[in-house]
mmCIF file of C-alpha atoms in Angstrom:
data_model
loop_
_atom_site.group_PDB
_atom_site.id
_atom_site.type_symbol
_atom_site.label_atom_id
_atom_site.label_comp_id
_atom_site.label_asym_id
_atom_site.label_seq_id
_atom_site.Cartn_x
_atom_site.Cartn_y
_atom_site.Cartn_z
ATOM 1 C CA UNK H 1 2.121 -2.944 6.082
ATOM 2 C CA UNK H 2 1.131 -2.129 2.509
ATOM 3 C CA UNK H 3 -0.227 -5.649 2.063
ATOM 4 C CA UNK H 4 -2.268 -5.850 5.239
ATOM 5 C CA UNK H 5 -3.258 -2.213 5.868
ATOM 6 C CA UNK H 6 -3.887 -1.056 2.295
ATOM 7 C CA UNK H 7 -4.393 -4.059 0.020
ATOM 8 C CA UNK H 8 -6.516 -6.125 2.423
ATOM 9 C CA UNK H 9 -9.212 -3.427 2.973
ATOM 10 C CA UNK H 10 -9.443 -3.010 -0.818
ATOM 11 C CA UNK H 11 -9.924 -6.764 -1.200
ATOM 12 C CA UNK H 12 -12.895 -6.573 1.184
ATOM 13 C CA UNK H 13 -14.046 -9.940 2.512
ATOM 14 C CA UNK H 14 -11.524 -11.874 0.414
ATOM 15 C CA UNK H 15 -8.545 -12.788 2.647
ATOM 16 C CA UNK H 16 -5.233 -11.549 1.297
ATOM 17 C CA UNK H 17 -3.726 -15.014 1.779
ATOM 18 C CA UNK H 18 -6.316 -16.408 -0.669
ATOM 19 C CA UNK H 19 -4.750 -14.171 -3.320
ATOM 20 C CA UNK H 20 -1.118 -14.370 -2.258
ATOM 21 C CA UNK H 21 0.059 -17.477 -0.342
ATOM 22 C CA UNK H 22 1.588 -16.537 3.012
ATOM 23 C CA UNK H 23 4.911 -18.333 2.275
ATOM 24 C CA UNK H 24 5.212 -16.269 -0.931
ATOM 25 C CA UNK H 25 4.507 -13.036 0.972
ATOM 26 C CA UNK H 26 7.160 -13.848 3.579
ATOM 27 C CA UNK H 27 9.607 -14.851 0.848
ATOM 28 C CA UNK H 28 9.253 -11.540 -1.001
ATOM 29 C CA UNK H 29 9.603 -9.517 2.213
ATOM 30 C CA UNK H 30 12.756 -11.392 3.259
ATOM 31 C CA UNK H 31 14.080 -11.146 -0.307
ATOM 32 C CA UNK H 32 13.790 -7.363 -0.173
ATOM 33 C CA UNK H 33 15.667 -7.233 3.132
ATOM 34 C CA UNK H 34 18.446 -9.527 1.863
ATOM 35 C CA UNK H 35 18.911 -7.663 -1.422
ATOM 36 C CA UNK H 36 19.089 -4.363 0.476
ATOM 37 C CA UNK H 37 21.615 -5.912 2.874
ATOM 38 C CA UNK H 38 23.722 -7.115 -0.057
ATOM 39 C CA UNK H 39 23.559 -3.628 -1.551
ATOM 40 C CA UNK H 40 24.739 -2.058 1.700
ATOM 41 C CA UNK H 41 27.662 -4.485 1.958
ATOM 42 C CA UNK H 42 28.906 -3.854 -1.575
ATOM 43 C CA UNK H 43 28.458 -0.121 -1.100
ATOM 44 C CA UNK H 44 30.662 -0.233 2.014
ATOM 45 C CA UNK H 45 33.175 -2.332 0.077
ATOM 46 C CA UNK H 46 33.605 0.282 -2.650
ATOM 47 C CA UNK H 47 33.430 3.174 -0.155
ATOM 48 C CA UNK H 48 36.083 1.917 2.242
ATOM 49 C CA UNK H 49 38.533 4.774 1.595
ATOM 50 C CA UNK H 50 35.823 7.439 1.549
ATOM 51 C CA UNK H 51 34.312 6.113 4.793
ATOM 52 C CA UNK H 52 37.683 6.364 6.544
ATOM 53 C CA UNK H 53 37.337 10.148 6.079
ATOM 54 C CA UNK H 54 33.574 10.660 6.347
ATOM 55 C CA UNK H 55 32.548 8.210 9.076
ATOM 56 C CA UNK H 56 35.537 6.314 10.528
ATOM 57 C CA UNK H 57 33.615 5.345 13.670
ATOM 58 C CA UNK H 58 30.897 3.609 11.609
ATOM 59 C CA UNK H 59 33.214 1.745 9.254
ATOM 60 C CA UNK H 60 32.605 -2.017 9.022
ATOM 61 C CA UNK H 61 34.830 -3.290 6.196
ATOM 62 C CA UNK H 62 38.431 -3.933 7.271
ATOM 63 C CA UNK H 63 37.417 -3.101 10.838
ATOM 64 C CA UNK H 64 35.108 -6.003 11.622
ATOM 65 C CA UNK H 65 34.945 -7.828 8.275
ATOM 66 C CA UNK H 66 37.783 -8.438 5.839
ATOM 67 C CA UNK H 67 37.321 -7.051 2.320
ATOM 68 C CA UNK H 68 37.196 -10.432 0.589
ATOM 69 C CA UNK H 69 34.507 -11.591 3.031
ATOM 70 C CA UNK H 70 32.449 -8.516 2.168
ATOM 71 C CA UNK H 71 32.195 -9.774 -1.421
ATOM 72 C CA UNK H 72 31.151 -13.213 -0.149
ATOM 73 C CA UNK H 73 28.447 -11.713 2.081
ATOM 74 C CA UNK H 74 27.199 -9.550 -0.784
ATOM 75 C CA UNK H 75 26.903 -12.567 -3.088
ATOM 76 C CA UNK H 76 25.232 -14.696 -0.396
ATOM 77 C CA UNK H 77 22.657 -12.048 0.521
ATOM 78 C CA UNK H 78 21.901 -11.154 -3.095
ATOM 79 C CA UNK H 79 21.669 -14.767 -4.303
ATOM 80 C CA UNK H 80 19.382 -15.709 -1.397
ATOM 81 C CA UNK H 81 17.195 -12.683 -2.175
ATOM 82 C CA UNK H 82 16.921 -13.690 -5.824
ATOM 83 C CA UNK H 83 16.057 -17.293 -4.878
ATOM 84 C CA UNK H 84 13.295 -16.157 -2.526
ATOM 85 C CA UNK H 85 11.937 -13.764 -5.159
ATOM 86 C CA UNK H 86 11.947 -16.682 -7.604
ATOM 87 C CA UNK H 87 9.884 -18.737 -5.156
ATOM 88 C CA UNK H 88 7.299 -15.935 -4.758
ATOM 89 C CA UNK H 89 7.197 -15.509 -8.557
ATOM 90 C CA UNK H 90 6.771 -19.268 -9.080
ATOM 91 C CA UNK H 91 3.902 -19.504 -6.563
ATOM 92 C CA UNK H 92 1.968 -16.669 -8.228
ATOM 93 C CA UNK H 93 3.178 -16.653 -11.836
ATOM 94 C CA UNK H 94 4.601 -13.126 -11.509
ATOM 95 C CA UNK H 95 7.962 -13.834 -13.138
ATOM 96 C CA UNK H 96 8.518 -10.142 -13.865
ATOM 97 C CA UNK H 97 9.299 -9.736 -10.142
ATOM 98 C CA UNK H 98 12.281 -12.057 -10.486
ATOM 99 C CA UNK H 99 13.621 -10.051 -13.420
ATOM 100 C CA UNK H 100 13.016 -6.840 -11.460
ATOM 101 C CA UNK H 101 14.967 -7.990 -8.411
ATOM 102 C CA UNK H 102 17.803 -9.437 -10.496
ATOM 103 C CA UNK H 103 17.986 -6.000 -12.095
ATOM 104 C CA UNK H 104 17.955 -4.435 -8.612
ATOM 105 C CA UNK H 105 20.998 -6.484 -7.555
ATOM 106 C CA UNK H 106 22.888 -5.503 -10.720
ATOM 107 C CA UNK H 107 21.950 -1.845 -10.390
ATOM 108 C CA UNK H 108 23.056 -1.781 -6.735
ATOM 109 C CA UNK H 109 26.463 -3.123 -7.793
ATOM 110 C CA UNK H 110 26.790 -0.544 -10.578
ATOM 111 C CA UNK H 111 25.603 2.199 -8.232
ATOM 112 C CA UNK H 112 28.267 1.327 -5.654
ATOM 113 C CA UNK H 113 31.021 0.935 -8.240
ATOM 114 C CA UNK H 114 30.256 3.942 -10.422
ATOM 115 C CA UNK H 115 26.917 5.760 -10.437
ATOM 116 C CA UNK H 116 27.062 7.096 -6.867
ATOM 117 C CA UNK H 117 30.173 9.075 -7.796
ATOM 118 C CA UNK H 118 28.382 10.828 -10.656
ATOM 119 C CA UNK H 119 26.163 13.868 -10.675
ATOM 120 C CA UNK H 120 22.541 13.027 -9.711
ATOM 121 C CA UNK H 121 22.528 9.539 -11.299
ATOM 122 C CA UNK H 122 23.249 7.785 -8.001
ATOM 123 C CA UNK H 123 20.635 9.849 -6.136
ATOM 124 C CA UNK H 124 17.967 9.034 -8.707
ATOM 125 C CA UNK H 125 18.836 5.314 -8.759
ATOM 126 C CA UNK H 126 18.548 4.895 -4.982
ATOM 127 C CA UNK H 127 15.304 6.901 -4.908
ATOM 128 C CA UNK H 128 13.814 4.759 -7.676
ATOM 129 C CA UNK H 129 14.859 1.567 -5.889
ATOM 130 C CA UNK H 130 13.214 2.850 -2.692
ATOM 131 C CA UNK H 131 10.012 3.430 -4.666
ATOM 132 C CA UNK H 132 10.437 -0.045 -6.218
ATOM 133 C CA UNK H 133 9.867 -1.609 -2.773
ATOM 134 C CA UNK H 134 6.281 -0.300 -2.931
ATOM 135 C CA UNK H 135 5.792 -0.729 -6.667
ATOM 136 C CA UNK H 136 6.733 -4.419 -6.643
ATOM 137 C CA UNK H 137 4.205 -5.149 -3.873
ATOM 138 C CA UNK H 138 1.339 -3.128 -5.357
ATOM 139 C CA UNK H 139 2.114 -4.421 -8.837
ATOM 140 C CA UNK H 140 2.237 -8.002 -7.547
ATOM 141 C CA UNK H 141 -1.248 -7.841 -6.035
ATOM 142 C CA UNK H 142 -2.670 -6.124 -9.127
ATOM 143 C CA UNK H 143 -1.057 -8.695 -11.453
ATOM 144 C CA UNK H 144 -2.323 -11.710 -9.505
ATOM 145 C CA UNK H 145 -5.873 -10.330 -9.297
ATOM 146 C CA UNK H 146 -6.215 -9.564 -13.006
ATOM 147 C CA UNK H 147 -4.520 -12.790 -14.164
ATOM 148 C CA UNK H 148 -5.756 -15.361 -11.641
ATOM 149 C CA UNK H 149 -8.849 -13.885 -9.999
ATOM 150 C CA UNK H 150 -10.576 -11.751 -12.651
ATOM 151 C CA UNK H 151 -13.961 -12.705 -11.197
ATOM 152 C CA UNK H 152 -13.269 -10.793 -7.981
ATOM 153 C CA UNK H 153 -14.898 -7.369 -7.714
ATOM 154 C CA UNK H 154 -11.820 -5.457 -6.549
ATOM 155 C CA UNK H 155 -11.120 -1.767 -7.038
ATOM 156 C CA UNK H 156 -7.741 -2.301 -8.702
ATOM 157 C CA UNK H 157 -7.671 1.350 -9.766
ATOM 158 C CA UNK H 158 -7.666 2.436 -6.119
ATOM 159 C CA UNK H 159 -4.927 -0.090 -5.394
ATOM 160 C CA UNK H 160 -2.746 1.359 -8.146
ATOM 161 C CA UNK H 161 -3.412 4.946 -7.018
ATOM 162 C CA UNK H 162 -2.294 4.156 -3.471
ATOM 163 C CA UNK H 163 0.690 2.220 -4.802
ATOM 164 C CA UNK H 164 1.900 5.231 -6.770
ATOM 165 C CA UNK H 165 1.018 7.580 -3.900
ATOM 166 C CA UNK H 166 3.375 5.807 -1.499
ATOM 167 C CA UNK H 167 5.962 5.101 -4.187
ATOM 168 C CA UNK H 168 5.978 8.815 -5.023
ATOM 169 C CA UNK H 169 6.403 9.708 -1.357
ATOM 170 C CA UNK H 170 9.262 7.200 -1.092
ATOM 171 C CA UNK H 171 10.972 8.612 -4.190
ATOM 172 C CA UNK H 172 10.796 12.270 -3.130
ATOM 173 C CA UNK H 173 11.779 11.761 0.521
ATOM 174 C CA UNK H 174 14.646 9.495 -0.587
ATOM 175 C CA UNK H 175 16.075 11.918 -3.138
ATOM 176 C CA UNK H 176 15.973 14.651 -0.487
ATOM 177 C CA UNK H 177 17.881 12.483 1.962
ATOM 178 C CA UNK H 178 20.376 11.331 -0.688
ATOM 179 C CA UNK H 179 21.370 14.906 -1.518
ATOM 180 C CA UNK H 180 21.635 15.773 2.184
ATOM 181 C CA UNK H 181 23.927 12.751 2.615
ATOM 182 C CA UNK H 182 26.048 13.952 -0.314
ATOM 183 C CA UNK H 183 26.489 17.274 1.486
ATOM 184 C CA UNK H 184 27.506 15.408 4.653
ATOM 185 C CA UNK H 185 30.029 13.274 2.743
ATOM 186 C CA UNK H 186 31.443 15.914 0.408
ATOM 187 C CA UNK H 187 34.863 16.017 2.110
ATOM 188 C CA UNK H 188 35.669 12.356 1.486
ATOM 189 C CA UNK H 189 33.856 12.302 -1.864
ATOM 190 C CA UNK H 190 35.888 15.231 -3.156
ATOM 191 C CA UNK H 191 39.194 13.652 -2.170
ATOM 192 C CA UNK H 192 38.428 10.514 -4.192
ATOM 193 C CA UNK H 193 37.142 12.214 -7.331
ATOM 194 C CA UNK H 194 33.378 11.937 -6.899
ATOM 195 C CA UNK H 195 31.213 14.348 -8.896
ATOM 196 C CA UNK H 196 28.222 14.630 -6.583
ATOM 197 C CA UNK H 197 25.887 17.628 -6.598
ATOM 198 C CA UNK H 198 27.492 19.607 -3.731
ATOM 199 C CA UNK H 199 30.933 19.161 -5.324
ATOM 200 C CA UNK H 200 29.881 20.120 -8.854
ATOM 201 C CA UNK H 201 27.167 22.718 -8.185
ATOM 202 C CA UNK H 202 27.866 23.826 -4.620
ATOM 203 C CA UNK H 203 25.898 23.789 -1.377
ATOM 204 C CA UNK H 204 23.513 26.627 -2.285
ATOM 205 C CA UNK H 205 22.258 24.855 -5.408
ATOM 206 C CA UNK H 206 21.805 21.684 -3.340
ATOM 207 C CA UNK H 207 19.709 23.631 -0.850
ATOM 208 C CA UNK H 208 17.482 24.980 -3.624
ATOM 209 C CA UNK H 209 17.134 21.454 -5.054
ATOM 210 C CA UNK H 210 16.222 19.964 -1.654
ATOM 211 C CA UNK H 211 13.784 22.734 -0.718
ATOM 212 C CA UNK H 212 12.070 22.519 -4.137
ATOM 213 C CA UNK H 213 11.389 18.805 -3.688
ATOM 214 C CA UNK H 214 10.250 19.352 -0.104
ATOM 215 C CA UNK H 215 7.792 22.051 -1.219
ATOM 216 C CA UNK H 216 6.422 19.678 -3.869
ATOM 217 C CA UNK H 217 5.972 17.003 -1.201
ATOM 218 C CA UNK H 218 4.362 19.421 1.255
ATOM 219 C CA UNK H 219 1.964 20.662 -1.429
ATOM 220 C CA UNK H 220 1.029 17.087 -2.376
ATOM 221 C CA UNK H 221 0.340 16.117 1.240
ATOM 222 C CA UNK H 222 -1.643 19.320 1.836
ATOM 223 C CA UNK H 223 -3.692 18.546 -1.273
ATOM 224 C CA UNK H 224 -4.305 15.022 0.006
ATOM 225 C CA UNK H 225 -5.493 16.412 3.348
ATOM 226 C CA UNK H 226 -7.944 18.738 1.575
ATOM 227 C CA UNK H 227 -9.139 15.779 -0.531
ATOM 228 C CA UNK H 228 -10.007 13.623 2.508
ATOM 229 C CA UNK H 229 -11.689 16.451 4.482
ATOM 230 C CA UNK H 230 -15.194 15.553 3.173
ATOM 231 C CA UNK H 231 -14.636 11.954 4.378
ATOM 232 C CA UNK H 232 -13.923 13.246 7.918
ATOM 233 C CA UNK H 233 -10.729 11.265 8.418
ATOM 234 C CA UNK H 234 -9.925 13.492 11.383
ATOM 235 C CA UNK H 235 -7.376 11.231 13.086
ATOM 236 C CA UNK H 236 -5.499 10.740 9.819
ATOM 237 C CA UNK H 237 -5.572 14.472 9.078
ATOM 238 C CA UNK H 238 -4.249 15.417 12.529
ATOM 239 C CA UNK H 239 -1.595 12.685 12.278
ATOM 240 C CA UNK H 240 -0.387 13.933 8.887
ATOM 241 C CA UNK H 241 -0.255 17.556 10.043
ATOM 242 C CA UNK H 242 1.638 16.818 13.272
ATOM 243 C CA UNK H 243 3.952 13.991 12.218
ATOM 244 C CA UNK H 244 4.548 14.613 8.496
ATOM 245 C CA UNK H 245 3.582 18.102 7.345
ATOM 246 C CA UNK H 246 4.947 20.095 10.304
ATOM 247 C CA UNK H 247 8.275 18.178 10.400
ATOM 248 C CA UNK H 248 8.716 18.695 6.649
ATOM 249 C CA UNK H 249 8.244 22.443 7.114
ATOM 250 C CA UNK H 250 10.780 22.355 9.940
ATOM 251 C CA UNK H 251 13.223 20.523 7.653
ATOM 252 C CA UNK H 252 12.768 23.206 4.973
ATOM 253 C CA UNK H 253 13.735 25.840 7.537
ATOM 254 C CA UNK H 254 16.632 23.692 8.726
ATOM 255 C CA UNK H 255 17.992 23.200 5.211
ATOM 256 C CA UNK H 256 17.808 26.937 4.555
ATOM 257 C CA UNK H 257 19.880 27.759 7.640
ATOM 258 C CA UNK H 258 22.205 24.711 7.754
ATOM 259 C CA UNK H 259 25.923 25.332 7.324
ATOM 260 C CA UNK H 260 27.876 22.613 9.157
ATOM 261 C CA UNK H 261 28.157 18.865 8.601
ATOM 262 C CA UNK H 262 26.574 18.282 12.022
ATOM 263 C CA UNK H 263 23.519 20.304 10.997
ATOM 264 C CA UNK H 264 23.076 18.315 7.795
ATOM 265 C CA UNK H 265 23.535 15.063 9.742
ATOM 266 C CA UNK H 266 20.703 16.147 12.047
ATOM 267 C CA UNK H 267 18.531 16.967 9.036
ATOM 268 C CA UNK H 268 19.227 13.530 7.564
ATOM 269 C CA UNK H 269 17.969 11.928 10.788
ATOM 270 C CA UNK H 270 14.852 14.105 10.718
ATOM 271 C CA UNK H 271 14.117 13.006 7.146
ATOM 272 C CA UNK H 272 14.385 9.346 8.233
ATOM 273 C CA UNK H 273 11.858 10.012 11.010
ATOM 274 C CA UNK H 274 9.440 11.496 8.457
ATOM 275 C CA UNK H 275 9.987 8.387 6.324
ATOM 276 C CA UNK H 276 8.963 6.240 9.281
ATOM 277 C CA UNK H 277 5.816 8.250 10.023
ATOM 278 C CA UNK H 278 4.953 8.190 6.321
ATOM 279 C CA UNK H 279 5.080 4.385 6.367
ATOM 280 C CA UNK H 280 3.037 4.191 9.579
ATOM 281 C CA UNK H 281 0.279 6.309 7.996
ATOM 282 C CA UNK H 282 -0.782 3.166 6.099
ATOM 283 C CA UNK H 283 -2.582 2.092 9.280
ATOM 284 C CA UNK H 284 -5.322 4.673 8.651
ATOM 285 C CA UNK H 285 -6.443 2.931 5.450
ATOM 286 C CA UNK H 286 -7.292 -0.064 7.620
ATOM 287 C CA UNK H 287 -9.074 2.063 10.230
ATOM 288 C CA UNK H 288 -11.227 3.961 7.719
#
C-alpha cells in the first residue's frame, strides 16, 4: 500500500515499476512476511512454558508442531526471507536492505531468547522493527531514485516525510500494544523470571506510560488534521476522526479504567483495529 498509494502519486507520471522492478517488489514483500513468520515461530519456541500459563488454547509448539521442527521452520522462513531480500537488493543495488533484514532476523532471535524478558528493551525492539517495515520501503524508493534516476523531478523530501510519518505511527501504536500485552501476560512472565514493565513498575505506571504515548499520538494526528484543513481533504479528515482519533480516545478511557486481563485483552484488539485503519489511510494519498 505504501508503494502504490503513497510513492506512486509522488512519482507522478513515472510508473513505479520503472523505478522498482515488480519481481523485486514482490520479493521484498514476501521476505518481510517470511521473516516475521520466522520471528513468531522462534518466539513461540522460547515462550512454550509461559504460553502454557498465559494462552494454553493458542499454543502451537508441542501441541501441533514438535519443538525441534519449530527451529527448522524458523530457519527455513528466515533464510528464505534473507534470500528474497538479497534478490531485491541485487536488482536495485540497495545492498543495505540485505544487511538490515539479516540484522532483523538476528534481533528477533535475541528478542525471543532474552530481550523480551527485560524491562522495556523488548517493547522498544518490536516497535522499532514494526517501524522498519515502513522505513525499508520508503528508504528503498528514495535510494533508488537518487542513485539510479537522479534526472527525475521527484519530491523525495515529501516521500521521506510520509515515510517517517507512518513509521512513527507504527512505532507508537506498537509500543502501546506491547505494554498492554505485557500486562495481559504478567502471570506467566512473573513465574518464569521476566522483568517486564508491569512486573517491575506495576500496573499503574504501565497505564501512565500507555496513556502518555496515546496522548502524543492523538496530538500528532490532531495536528495533522489541522494541517490538511486548508487543502479540504474532507473525506480523509472525517475518516481519521471516526476511525483513528475517536477510537484512540476510547482506548485512553479504557486503559484508565481497565483492571482485569480480559479488559486488557479487549484493549489489545482495539489497538490492532486502529493499526489496520492507520494503514488503510494511505489510500487517501492516492485519492488526493
